C-alpha cells in the first residue's frame, strides 16, 4: 500500500548569528518534536543547519516558534530556507558538528550566572550546592574558553575534564538545559578551587577555600581571585586601611576602583541606582556601571576620591556569588595587574606578576584561553559603553556594506583592533595601553585568536598616522613580511568620526566633532578639538580650537599647570600669571623655564586639543594642577561643575575667526573671564559649569555654521572628551536647539577604543578596486 506524501514537505534551514553555545540546538530539537517534525540539526563552522520534514502547517508553526521563542541570549542574524526532496526521516536528531574550512560563526560573549544556576548553588539539597563553576546553556564562560570552532568541548579549555555519568546524562539529553553546555561540570568531575599563599603553599581547597577566602577578606587582606578572563584583586571596600594598602601595592594612587556588591539591595544601600542602571547591572552582560554615590554609604572614600560616581557591579559567576555571600561586605574588585599592564591570566603568571600585591591567591584549574577585562558602562539617556570587553566582545558591529578581509591595528591608548570580513566588524575586547611589551604580546595573541575564530586573512592593514605608535610599527612589520598586503594610514580623528558613522549605520557624509586629548594631524601638529566634513573615503577639516603651545608635550599632560601657564602667557601675556592664584603654588624657577620654553618653542608642539583646554581650566581654577591618572584634571573639573548645574546659566565669551576655509575657535576672552571670575570670588563649581556650558555652545555654534555652509545636517560626536557626561548632555541640548540630527556612540566607547573600527571602514573604502 503506497503512503500518500502530498502534504509532507522537506525544508532545509540555515541560521547564522550567535547560535552556538546558547542552547539553540536543544531549542530546535524541542520545537521540532513539539510540531511532530522529523529530520536533524547540527552545528557547522559557519552556521546551524536544520533539515525538517513534516506537514506544511507544522513546518510553518516550527518557523514561527523559531523566530519568536529563540533563547534570549542567542542573536539570529540571518535565516534562510530552501525546499528539498523528501528524506524519509523517522525521528528528529541532533547530529555531530561539522567543520568547514574558511567558514566562521559568531561567538557568544561570556554570560553572567542565570537565575536557575544561582538557585542550584544556594540550595543545600542540590548536587551543585556551593559549586563555583556551575553553568548551563543559558550562562557561563564562552569566549574565554574557546580555542577554535565549531564550539564543542574538545575545542575548549574544558577538554581535560571528563564528565561524570550524571553530567554526561544532562549533556546528552536534548530536553535538559545543560544539553551540549560545553563547560558543564559538577563537584565530582569539574574544576576545583585552591587557596594558596604567595609561595603557592596550599591552605585550603574546594568549598573550604571559598570560606577561608571570605574570612581573609573580612580581616583586611588582599586576595587575587581567578575569574572568567583573568585575575581580579579584591579587598574590603569599607576599610580605608585595606584600600590604601591595595593602592600602594598596585601603584594606583588615585584612579577609581570598582566595587562588587552581593546583590542589588546591598548596592542601593551605598549608591543611587536608577531602574535603567539596575537593568544593566543584572543583565547577561553584567558590566561595571558608573552610578552616583549614596548619601549614607560606608564605602571607603579612597575608592573613588573626588568623584561623584562609583563603578559598581554585581556577581557574574557562581564563585563571585558565593564569595560575596560568605563575606557579606562589599568588595573592591579591580584588574589583577600593575597599572598599565594586561590583566594576569594563568596561575603561575599571577603568582609571579602579582607577588607583593596580593597576600593570598584563590586559584582554580580551569584554564583561561582569552584575557577578558570587565566592561564599563554608563546610563546617560541610554546605555553607553566606556570599556568594551566581558559580556559584549566579540559580538560584531553589523556594517551597511560587505568588506574584504581587513585588519585595523587601533591606537596607542585604550587599544582595540578590528577585523573586517563580509558585513561584520569584529572589534576586539579592550586590550590595554600599548606602552609595554606585555601589552603588545597580549595584543598579538588575541589578534591570532580572532583571525582563527573568524577565519580572517587580512588583505589590507590600517593603522594610525602617528609614526611612533607601536601599532603603526606592527602594521609595517606585517607588510614587510607579506608584499601582497596593502597598508593604509588613517588620520586619528577621521577614524573617530567614521567609527561613529559605522556604528550607527550611516553612509552619507557628516559633520564630525572630534574632541579628545591627542591625535597626529596631517599638518604635523597635535589635533584634538576638530570639526570636519567626514565620509568613508576622506575628510576636510573645517574648524578647530586655536593652536596653543604645549611645553614639554607629555610633561604638560601629566602636569596641567604647565598647560595653564602656556595658555595664559601666550594669550594674555605675562601679567595674567600674576592674577592667577594657582601660580603661587609653582616654583618660580619652573614658571620661568616654561615661559622660556614657550618663547623659544623648545620641545613645545602646537595642539588644538580639547582635552588640554579642559586641563588648563582645571589648573587655572585651582581644581587640579597635577594628575595621577589619565584625564584626572578634566574629570575633577566635571565633578566640580556638577555642583552648580542647577544654579547658573551663564557662558564665557569666545570668538570664532575664519582662516582659509575653516573656523578657528579663539578662547582668549574665555580665559580672561575665568581669571576675572576668580578675582570676584566666584566659586569653583560655578566657573567649572560656565566653562562646560561654553564648550557646548561653541560646539553647536561651529556645527551650525558648517551646516549652513555645506547643507549637511547630521552631526557625529566622538572622542574621549565626550565621556564627560555633563558636556555630552549640554552639547546634545545645544545641538537640539539647532534642529541638527546627532549621532553618538553606544555600542563602542567614544574614546580611542573605537578608532580601530573607523580605521577599518576607511581602509575598506579607499582601497576599493
XYZ file of C-alpha atoms in Angstrom:
769
model
C 0.000 0.000 0.000
C 1.514 3.345 -1.068
C 1.756 6.112 1.598
C 0.459 9.477 0.411
C 3.089 12.228 0.867
C 1.429 15.127 -0.927
C 1.178 17.137 2.310
C 4.655 16.202 3.546
C 7.385 18.750 2.813
C 11.127 18.931 3.426
C 12.768 22.203 4.397
C 16.464 22.992 4.734
C 17.224 25.936 7.037
C 20.470 27.832 7.589
C 20.738 30.060 10.660
C 23.637 32.415 11.366
C 24.400 34.665 14.321
C 25.185 33.822 17.926
C 23.542 30.419 17.733
C 26.190 28.148 19.217
C 26.741 27.692 22.928
C 23.425 29.341 23.772
C 21.059 26.362 23.852
C 19.987 26.776 20.242
C 20.156 23.124 19.126
C 18.105 21.774 22.040
C 15.645 24.591 21.386
C 15.375 23.426 17.756
C 15.075 19.808 18.875
C 12.219 20.570 21.233
C 10.168 22.728 18.872
C 10.634 20.107 16.116
C 9.358 17.361 18.431
C 6.511 19.576 19.577
C 5.422 20.055 15.971
C 5.763 16.350 15.028
C 8.629 17.025 12.621
C 11.491 14.698 11.729
C 14.984 15.492 10.463
C 18.128 16.825 12.095
C 20.100 19.833 13.342
C 23.864 20.346 13.583
C 26.491 22.993 14.199
C 28.954 23.816 11.453
C 31.854 26.248 11.326
C 29.633 28.742 9.548
C 26.048 28.249 10.723
C 23.471 25.970 12.282
C 21.969 23.644 9.683
C 18.457 22.277 10.102
C 16.556 19.820 7.942
C 12.924 19.294 8.923
C 10.278 17.152 7.318
C 6.543 17.049 8.005
C 3.196 18.615 7.271
C 3.094 22.111 5.812
C 1.168 23.573 8.739
C 3.653 22.032 11.182
C 6.591 23.480 9.261
C 5.007 26.928 9.426
C 4.393 26.546 13.148
C 8.032 25.490 13.598
C 9.329 28.566 11.734
C 7.083 30.847 13.722
C 8.360 29.385 17.000
C 11.970 29.628 15.801
C 11.593 33.365 15.215
C 9.558 34.195 18.322
C 10.788 31.791 21.012
C 14.535 31.565 20.426
C 16.700 31.679 23.606
C 17.110 35.240 24.825
C 20.897 35.101 24.716
C 21.076 33.987 21.090
C 21.142 36.550 18.269
C 19.829 35.449 14.896
C 21.496 37.424 12.119
C 20.043 35.558 9.138
C 17.582 32.729 8.495
C 17.439 31.151 5.033
C 15.072 28.383 3.936
C 15.108 26.086 0.922
C 12.656 23.406 -0.230
C 14.194 19.963 -0.792
C 13.219 16.458 -1.818
C 11.872 14.251 0.965
C 14.480 12.432 3.019
C 12.215 9.894 4.694
C 13.384 10.763 8.210
C 11.765 8.754 11.034
C 12.919 10.852 14.021
C 14.420 14.241 14.779
C 18.033 14.090 15.961
C 20.989 16.290 16.835
C 23.914 15.381 14.632
C 27.655 15.686 15.192
C 29.137 19.102 14.428
C 30.716 19.626 11.021
C 33.850 21.661 10.286
C 34.045 23.722 7.077
C 37.375 25.240 6.055
C 37.180 29.045 5.812
C 33.760 29.300 7.448
C 33.122 31.095 10.728
C 30.486 31.560 13.395
C 29.603 34.476 15.596
C 30.676 33.652 19.132
C 28.837 34.434 22.331
C 30.472 36.591 24.967
C 30.749 35.150 28.458
C 27.358 35.327 30.164
C 26.528 36.139 33.788
C 25.083 33.397 36.024
C 21.445 32.707 35.210
C 18.705 32.526 37.897
C 18.362 28.726 37.572
C 22.060 28.091 38.225
C 22.064 30.595 41.079
C 19.126 28.788 42.652
C 21.055 25.496 42.463
C 24.227 26.732 44.145
C 22.329 28.100 47.143
C 20.097 25.028 47.530
C 21.590 22.577 50.109
C 19.707 19.665 48.556
C 21.084 20.253 45.051
C 24.130 18.289 43.869
C 25.721 21.567 42.725
C 25.262 23.257 46.083
C 28.096 25.815 46.523
C 29.845 24.633 43.385
C 31.603 27.730 41.960
C 31.774 26.504 38.335
C 28.089 25.800 37.823
C 26.756 26.797 34.394
C 24.304 25.780 31.685
C 23.460 26.740 28.115
C 21.981 29.986 29.444
C 25.105 31.219 31.232
C 28.783 30.780 31.974
C 32.082 31.071 30.118
C 32.079 31.133 26.321
C 34.644 33.314 24.577
C 37.269 32.948 27.315
C 37.469 29.152 26.944
C 37.119 28.723 23.155
C 40.231 27.661 21.259
C 38.605 27.077 17.875
C 35.268 26.468 16.176
C 32.879 24.683 15.968
C 32.152 25.392 19.614
C 32.402 21.880 21.034
C 34.005 20.738 24.288
C 37.175 19.245 22.717
C 37.985 22.700 21.316
C 37.655 24.449 24.702
C 39.723 24.560 27.878
C 37.205 22.110 29.389
C 38.560 19.315 27.189
C 40.610 17.827 30.052
C 37.596 17.446 32.361
C 35.773 14.179 31.721
C 32.117 14.428 32.661
C 30.777 12.126 35.344
C 27.760 9.931 34.451
C 25.252 12.453 35.821
C 26.765 15.407 33.949
C 27.078 13.336 30.777
C 23.405 12.407 31.034
C 22.470 16.091 31.216
C 24.830 16.893 28.361
C 23.259 14.284 26.091
C 19.617 14.977 26.961
C 18.065 17.427 24.451
C 15.322 18.276 26.939
C 17.828 19.343 29.629
C 19.057 22.942 29.821
C 22.605 21.577 30.024
C 22.336 19.753 26.721
C 25.657 20.381 24.984
C 26.613 23.035 27.531
C 30.319 22.741 26.775
C 31.592 23.894 30.221
C 29.134 21.572 32.011
C 30.591 20.190 35.237
C 29.853 19.449 38.870
C 31.846 18.998 42.110
C 32.602 15.381 41.140
C 34.111 15.950 37.715
C 34.755 19.651 37.184
C 37.331 22.330 38.014
C 38.224 22.928 41.640
C 39.390 25.824 43.778
C 42.554 26.160 45.839
C 43.595 28.899 48.237
C 47.356 29.378 48.300
C 49.822 31.837 49.739
C 52.441 33.765 47.778
C 54.751 30.725 47.735
C 51.919 28.510 46.457
C 51.554 26.615 49.699
C 48.044 25.142 49.715
C 45.943 26.490 52.577
C 42.556 25.076 51.602
C 40.701 23.606 48.654
C 37.186 23.373 47.252
C 34.491 24.942 49.453
C 36.872 25.464 52.374
C 38.974 27.653 50.070
C 35.959 29.860 49.418
C 35.046 30.193 53.073
C 38.605 30.911 54.160
C 38.968 33.495 51.375
C 35.899 35.334 52.669
C 37.344 35.304 56.191
C 40.672 36.703 54.992
C 38.947 39.495 53.080
C 36.960 40.441 56.170
C 40.238 40.635 58.102
C 41.652 43.194 55.670
C 43.846 41.018 53.453
C 44.200 41.459 49.694
C 43.307 38.443 47.539
C 43.996 37.708 43.897
C 40.972 35.839 42.543
C 40.937 33.956 39.260
C 37.788 34.905 37.377
C 36.422 34.426 33.861
C 39.035 36.298 31.858
C 41.838 36.773 34.333
C 42.642 37.652 37.918
C 40.929 40.335 39.972
C 42.385 41.893 43.104
C 39.895 42.079 45.962
C 39.775 43.711 49.381
C 37.263 45.063 51.904
C 35.658 48.096 50.237
C 34.622 49.574 53.596
C 38.159 49.625 55.021
C 40.383 52.679 54.403
C 43.361 50.628 55.545
C 42.748 47.783 53.081
C 42.019 50.102 50.142
C 45.063 52.256 50.936
C 47.277 49.168 51.061
C 45.930 47.997 47.684
C 46.586 51.419 46.145
C 50.130 51.470 47.428
C 50.938 47.953 46.246
C 49.221 48.266 42.876
C 50.882 51.660 42.265
C 47.491 53.230 41.602
C 47.442 56.389 43.666
C 44.042 57.838 42.792
C 42.364 56.150 39.818
C 38.988 54.809 40.984
C 38.366 51.175 41.859
C 35.220 49.193 41.067
C 33.167 47.653 43.869
C 31.196 44.402 43.782
C 28.054 44.060 45.887
C 26.403 40.760 46.764
C 23.047 41.895 45.330
C 21.141 44.951 44.144
C 19.711 45.544 47.643
C 23.192 45.969 49.094
C 24.176 48.181 46.159
C 21.264 50.519 46.895
C 22.487 50.913 50.486
C 25.602 52.628 49.173
C 24.676 54.088 45.790
C 21.831 55.765 43.962
C 20.778 53.252 41.309
C 18.105 54.080 38.735
C 15.784 51.448 37.287
C 17.680 51.556 33.972
C 21.018 51.177 35.739
C 19.622 48.217 37.698
C 18.519 46.546 34.468
C 22.055 46.937 33.134
C 23.655 45.618 36.325
C 21.535 42.451 36.315
C 21.733 41.909 32.541
C 23.524 38.933 31.000
C 26.475 41.232 30.227
C 26.639 42.416 33.875
C 29.151 45.245 33.305
C 30.586 47.689 35.785
C 28.122 50.602 35.818
C 29.053 54.110 36.950
C 26.331 55.274 39.358
C 26.014 58.134 41.833
C 27.316 57.718 45.350
C 24.648 57.366 48.027
C 24.358 59.821 50.899
C 24.917 57.249 53.633
C 27.496 54.943 52.078
C 30.016 53.248 54.344
C 32.383 52.572 51.452
C 35.884 53.905 51.868
C 36.313 57.382 50.411
C 39.626 56.163 48.977
C 37.827 54.010 46.403
C 36.931 56.904 44.073
C 38.440 60.040 45.624
C 36.957 63.300 44.405
C 34.338 61.642 42.206
C 30.560 61.703 42.358
C 30.207 58.391 40.540
C 31.191 54.942 41.726
C 31.829 51.984 39.445
C 29.792 49.067 40.777
C 28.952 45.563 39.624
C 27.075 42.524 40.816
C 28.415 38.948 40.968
C 28.511 37.445 37.482
C 29.914 33.979 38.263
C 28.916 31.420 40.899
C 32.319 31.940 42.520
C 31.554 35.644 42.985
C 28.043 34.949 44.270
C 29.335 32.534 46.907
C 32.301 34.686 47.928
C 30.204 37.837 48.336
C 27.531 35.890 50.236
C 30.124 34.490 52.637
C 31.960 37.789 53.122
C 28.711 39.804 53.359
C 30.682 43.031 52.793
C 31.180 44.972 49.543
C 34.492 44.133 47.909
C 36.836 46.152 45.759
C 37.263 44.174 42.539
C 39.947 45.587 40.278
C 42.024 44.112 37.483
C 44.840 41.843 38.553
C 47.812 43.773 37.270
C 50.192 46.609 37.985
C 48.815 49.753 36.382
C 49.070 49.859 32.561
C 49.840 46.113 32.225
C 47.433 43.441 30.901
C 45.322 41.508 33.373
C 47.086 38.372 34.709
C 45.574 35.196 33.254
C 47.305 31.990 34.394
C 48.001 30.776 37.921
C 51.798 30.825 37.617
C 51.681 34.196 35.879
C 49.537 35.674 38.655
C 51.781 34.341 41.395
C 54.735 35.964 39.650
C 53.257 39.266 38.458
C 51.054 39.924 41.497
C 53.739 38.993 44.004
C 53.938 41.821 46.505
C 50.379 42.952 45.770
C 48.204 40.018 46.846
C 48.516 38.351 50.241
C 46.698 35.203 49.087
C 45.525 33.671 45.813
C 42.195 31.968 45.131
C 43.033 29.920 42.038
C 41.467 27.103 40.039
C 42.416 24.607 37.346
C 40.125 25.696 34.502
C 42.385 27.430 32.009
C 41.531 30.811 30.516
C 42.244 30.998 26.804
C 41.445 34.688 26.179
C 42.121 37.514 28.632
C 38.965 39.472 29.286
C 38.581 42.619 31.386
C 35.312 43.737 32.937
C 33.262 46.035 30.722
C 32.346 49.513 31.946
C 29.173 51.391 31.017
C 27.089 54.404 31.952
C 23.425 55.247 31.525
C 23.184 58.782 30.171
C 19.952 58.983 28.248
C 20.752 55.471 27.060
C 23.408 52.858 27.751
C 26.872 53.933 26.607
C 29.923 51.689 26.746
C 33.111 53.133 28.259
C 35.206 49.939 28.102
C 34.033 47.034 25.961
C 35.080 43.530 26.967
C 33.309 40.875 29.082
C 29.677 40.435 28.131
C 29.968 42.319 24.815
C 33.043 41.282 22.819
C 33.489 39.507 20.462
C 29.989 40.195 19.138
C 30.499 42.230 15.949
C 29.241 45.563 14.703
C 26.971 44.989 11.698
C 28.082 47.059 8.706
C 25.914 48.545 5.945
C 28.256 47.083 3.306
C 30.304 43.962 2.570
C 34.046 44.160 3.023
C 37.265 42.429 2.098
C 39.363 40.943 4.875
C 40.900 43.917 6.693
C 42.916 44.360 9.872
C 42.884 47.734 11.626
C 45.541 47.973 14.320
C 43.921 50.630 16.503
C 45.671 53.301 18.532
C 48.093 53.593 21.404
C 45.766 54.165 24.362
C 42.744 52.031 25.259
C 43.680 49.868 22.337
C 41.403 47.574 20.401
C 41.985 46.085 16.980
C 39.312 45.385 14.380
C 38.895 42.684 11.751
C 36.505 43.176 8.845
C 35.019 40.483 6.665
C 31.691 40.323 4.879
C 29.256 42.660 6.647
C 30.852 42.267 10.095
C 33.372 44.302 12.061
C 34.923 42.228 14.842
C 36.200 44.809 17.294
C 38.346 43.145 19.943
C 37.818 43.407 23.651
C 39.763 46.180 25.385
C 43.426 45.209 25.167
C 45.423 47.825 27.123
C 47.503 50.928 26.591
C 50.148 49.856 24.078
C 53.109 51.127 26.038
C 54.929 47.951 27.102
C 55.906 44.542 25.745
C 53.391 42.686 27.934
C 50.518 44.603 26.342
C 51.970 44.027 22.880
C 52.171 40.265 23.446
C 48.561 40.233 24.683
C 47.609 42.196 21.557
C 49.307 39.780 19.166
C 47.975 36.654 20.885
C 44.406 37.972 20.899
C 44.680 39.007 17.257
C 45.742 35.498 16.250
C 42.762 34.064 18.139
C 40.305 36.385 16.367
C 41.832 35.627 12.970
C 41.402 31.911 13.641
C 37.903 32.075 15.118
C 36.513 34.271 12.347
C 38.671 32.861 9.553
C 40.122 36.219 8.548
C 43.211 36.515 6.371
C 43.835 40.243 6.061
C 44.422 41.694 2.620
C 44.690 45.275 3.907
C 46.164 46.668 7.122
C 45.098 50.049 8.503
C 46.910 51.988 11.200
C 47.084 55.402 12.842
C 49.113 58.124 11.140
C 51.283 58.599 14.228
C 54.721 57.260 13.213
C 55.784 56.297 16.746
C 52.800 54.186 17.795
C 53.680 50.569 18.500
C 50.679 49.550 16.384
C 51.990 51.597 13.429
C 55.297 49.768 13.614
C 53.480 46.438 13.808
C 51.427 47.227 10.699
C 54.582 47.924 8.692
C 56.265 44.840 10.146
C 53.393 42.678 8.845
C 53.527 44.383 5.457
C 57.262 43.783 5.131
C 56.664 40.095 5.787
C 53.989 39.877 3.076
C 54.379 42.002 -0.052
C 50.744 41.306 -1.024
C 49.404 43.287 1.913
C 48.258 46.852 1.339
C 48.973 49.341 4.129
C 46.695 52.281 4.823
C 47.490 55.158 7.236
C 44.368 56.773 8.716
C 44.136 60.124 10.498
C 43.159 59.630 14.136
C 40.110 61.884 14.273
C 38.820 60.827 10.878
C 38.805 57.299 12.329
C 36.878 58.553 15.379
C 34.110 60.063 13.264
C 33.822 57.169 10.818
C 33.606 54.699 13.702
C 30.589 56.640 14.972
C 29.096 56.581 11.472
C 29.670 52.823 11.095
C 28.192 52.019 14.486
C 25.057 53.951 13.533
C 24.822 52.504 10.007
C 25.407 55.935 8.412
C 26.994 56.005 4.951
C 26.481 59.640 3.882
C 28.996 62.346 4.924
C 28.565 64.004 8.319
C 29.874 66.976 10.239
C 32.225 65.335 12.700
C 33.181 66.781 16.073
C 36.257 65.025 17.465
C 37.207 66.169 20.971
C 39.980 64.244 22.690
C 43.462 64.527 24.137
C 45.708 63.978 21.167
C 45.852 62.740 17.601
C 48.560 63.158 14.986
C 47.383 65.708 12.430
C 48.098 65.925 8.715
C 49.993 69.183 9.367
C 52.272 67.562 11.948
C 50.534 69.270 14.880
C 48.648 67.575 17.697
C 44.920 67.686 16.962
C 42.088 67.067 19.396
C 39.487 69.811 19.055
C 38.358 69.358 15.492
C 35.353 69.899 13.241
C 35.400 68.090 9.920
C 33.311 67.138 6.951
C 33.850 63.381 7.053
C 32.932 60.447 4.871
C 34.178 56.918 4.392
C 36.781 57.909 1.819
C 38.118 61.132 3.258
C 37.619 64.269 5.302
C 38.079 68.009 5.160
C 38.952 69.847 8.348
C 36.597 72.829 8.548
C 37.339 74.090 12.028
C 39.324 73.571 15.202
C 40.229 75.084 18.538
C 43.081 77.520 18.102
C 46.566 76.062 18.202
C 48.374 76.507 21.511
C 51.937 75.632 22.584
C 52.248 72.540 24.780
C 55.506 72.883 26.735
C 57.167 69.532 27.195
C 54.497 67.560 25.335
C 53.710 64.599 27.612
C 55.124 66.509 30.593
C 52.294 69.038 30.200
C 49.749 66.212 30.034
C 50.907 64.934 33.421
C 51.213 68.446 34.869
C 48.263 70.528 33.641
C 49.651 73.616 35.362
C 52.291 73.690 32.602
C 49.495 73.867 30.021
C 47.752 76.574 32.048
C 50.908 78.707 32.224
C 51.472 78.312 28.486
C 47.901 79.200 27.532
C 47.654 82.243 29.803
C 51.084 83.556 28.861
C 50.520 83.046 25.128
C 47.066 84.640 25.045
C 47.019 87.202 27.852
C 50.659 87.991 28.497
C 52.926 87.640 31.478
C 50.803 89.902 33.674
C 47.946 87.387 33.549
C 50.062 84.920 35.517
C 50.259 87.362 38.404
C 46.449 87.425 38.530
C 46.105 83.624 38.647
C 46.063 82.141 42.141
C 47.395 78.746 41.068
C 50.742 80.221 40.044
C 51.665 80.847 43.691
C 51.923 77.091 44.232
C 54.513 76.642 41.483
C 58.224 77.227 41.889
C 59.154 80.485 40.187
C 62.145 78.903 38.514
C 59.912 76.342 36.796
C 57.487 79.049 35.704
C 60.321 80.989 34.085
C 61.592 77.806 32.415
C 58.137 77.122 30.935
C 57.872 80.701 29.637
C 61.307 80.400 28.048
C 60.333 77.063 26.545
C 57.212 78.625 25.005
C 59.125 81.650 23.692
C 61.789 79.549 22.007
C 59.439 76.676 21.018
C 61.748 74.161 22.687
C 60.015 70.738 22.755
C 56.741 72.639 22.538
C 54.435 71.185 19.895
C 51.297 73.028 18.872
C 47.971 71.486 19.787
C 44.278 72.081 19.180
C 43.394 69.529 21.862
C 40.096 69.962 23.669
C 41.389 67.685 26.417
C 44.324 70.021 27.071
C 41.969 73.006 27.260
C 39.984 71.190 29.956
C 43.268 70.510 31.756
C 44.285 74.159 31.563
C 40.969 75.364 33.003
C 41.158 72.760 35.793
C 44.600 74.108 36.732
C 43.679 77.800 36.395
C 40.642 77.383 38.671
C 42.757 75.537 41.242
C 40.878 72.251 40.891
C 43.783 70.057 39.739
C 47.318 71.025 38.683
C 48.938 67.584 38.512
C 47.413 64.227 37.708
C 47.873 60.665 38.915
C 45.887 59.046 36.086
C 44.738 59.911 32.584
C 42.195 62.765 32.372
C 42.040 63.195 36.167
C 42.051 67.001 35.914
C 39.231 67.054 33.350
C 37.211 64.513 35.351
C 37.504 66.539 38.551
C 36.584 69.687 36.622
C 33.378 67.914 35.539
C 32.665 66.684 39.073
C 33.105 70.228 40.402
C 30.841 71.680 37.697
C 28.016 69.349 38.652
C 27.636 71.175 41.977
C 26.495 74.281 40.089
C 24.475 72.644 37.318
C 21.152 73.924 38.641
C 22.175 77.371 39.877
C 23.936 79.054 36.953
C 23.121 79.573 33.279
C 25.910 81.860 32.057
C 28.569 81.252 29.417
C 32.007 82.735 28.961
C 32.805 84.868 25.905
C 34.704 83.461 22.937
C 35.201 84.380 19.296
C 35.340 82.499 16.032
C 37.781 83.559 13.346
C 37.818 82.474 9.722
C 41.117 81.189 8.436
C 41.181 79.929 4.877
C 38.188 77.620 4.569
C 37.920 76.869 8.266
C 36.672 78.283 11.556
C 39.116 78.850 14.411
C 37.753 78.998 17.951
C 39.572 81.712 19.918
C 39.321 81.340 23.678
C 41.424 84.293 24.845
C 38.352 86.113 26.171
C 37.149 82.983 27.920
C 40.366 82.568 29.906
C 40.372 86.283 30.740
C 36.804 86.000 32.026
C 37.723 82.986 34.172
C 40.588 84.959 35.733
C 38.174 87.838 36.338
C 35.662 85.493 37.978
C 38.377 84.216 40.298
C 39.177 87.768 41.375
C 35.474 88.358 42.026
C 35.403 85.342 44.312
C 33.170 83.267 42.034
C 33.164 79.658 43.269
C 34.970 76.826 41.530
C 31.710 74.949 40.742
C 30.211 77.992 39.007
C 33.352 78.649 36.957
C 33.613 74.968 36.015
C 29.953 74.830 34.996
C 30.171 78.020 32.945
C 33.145 76.541 31.113
C 31.194 73.364 30.285
C 28.253 75.426 29.029
C 30.629 77.474 26.917
C 32.176 74.419 25.275
C 28.724 73.057 24.453
C 27.734 76.432 22.979
C 30.948 76.573 20.924
C 30.254 73.096 19.536
C 26.725 73.973 18.475
C 27.817 77.347 17.079
C 30.534 75.912 14.833
C 28.352 72.967 13.745
C 25.530 75.358 12.798
C 27.901 77.452 10.682
C 29.325 74.419 8.902
C 25.817 73.034 8.345
C 24.818 76.310 6.713
C 27.929 76.223 4.514
C 27.612 72.583 3.443
C 23.864 71.821 3.690
C 24.770 68.767 5.785
C 22.612 68.419 8.862
C 23.915 65.287 10.595
C 26.480 65.683 13.374
C 28.684 62.856 14.705
C 30.261 63.278 18.153
C 33.325 61.225 19.061
C 36.469 61.373 21.167
C 37.320 60.744 24.792
C 36.238 64.208 25.943
C 32.638 63.138 25.263
C 32.930 60.601 28.079
C 32.196 63.695 30.150
C 28.515 63.198 30.982
C 27.856 66.844 31.683
C 29.481 68.047 28.481
C 27.667 65.427 26.407
C 24.281 66.379 27.879
C 24.860 70.105 27.442
C 26.143 69.588 23.892
C 23.180 67.426 22.896
C 20.832 70.031 24.368
C 22.584 72.836 22.480
C 22.566 70.920 19.199
C 18.914 70.029 19.683
C 18.093 73.748 19.548
C 19.768 73.951 16.109
C 17.484 71.186 14.734
C 20.553 69.249 13.586
C 20.479 65.442 13.720
C 23.109 63.986 16.091
C 24.641 60.515 16.276
C 26.792 59.281 19.147
C 28.482 56.089 20.310
C 26.572 53.419 22.197
C 27.985 50.002 21.218
C 31.613 51.127 21.314
C 33.464 53.566 23.572
C 33.687 57.160 22.394
C 37.342 57.110 23.471
C 40.189 55.539 21.474
C 38.630 52.111 21.948
C 36.505 52.915 18.878
C 39.110 54.072 16.372
C 40.076 50.623 15.064
C 36.556 50.324 13.628
C 36.906 53.685 11.896
C 40.334 52.752 10.539
C 38.973 49.513 9.107
C 35.943 51.102 7.437
C 38.039 53.883 5.900
C 40.568 51.357 4.596
C 37.762 49.283 3.094
C 36.578 52.254 1.035
C 39.794 53.981 -0.025
C 41.281 50.697 -1.236
C 38.249 49.683 -3.316
C 39.186 48.219 -6.684
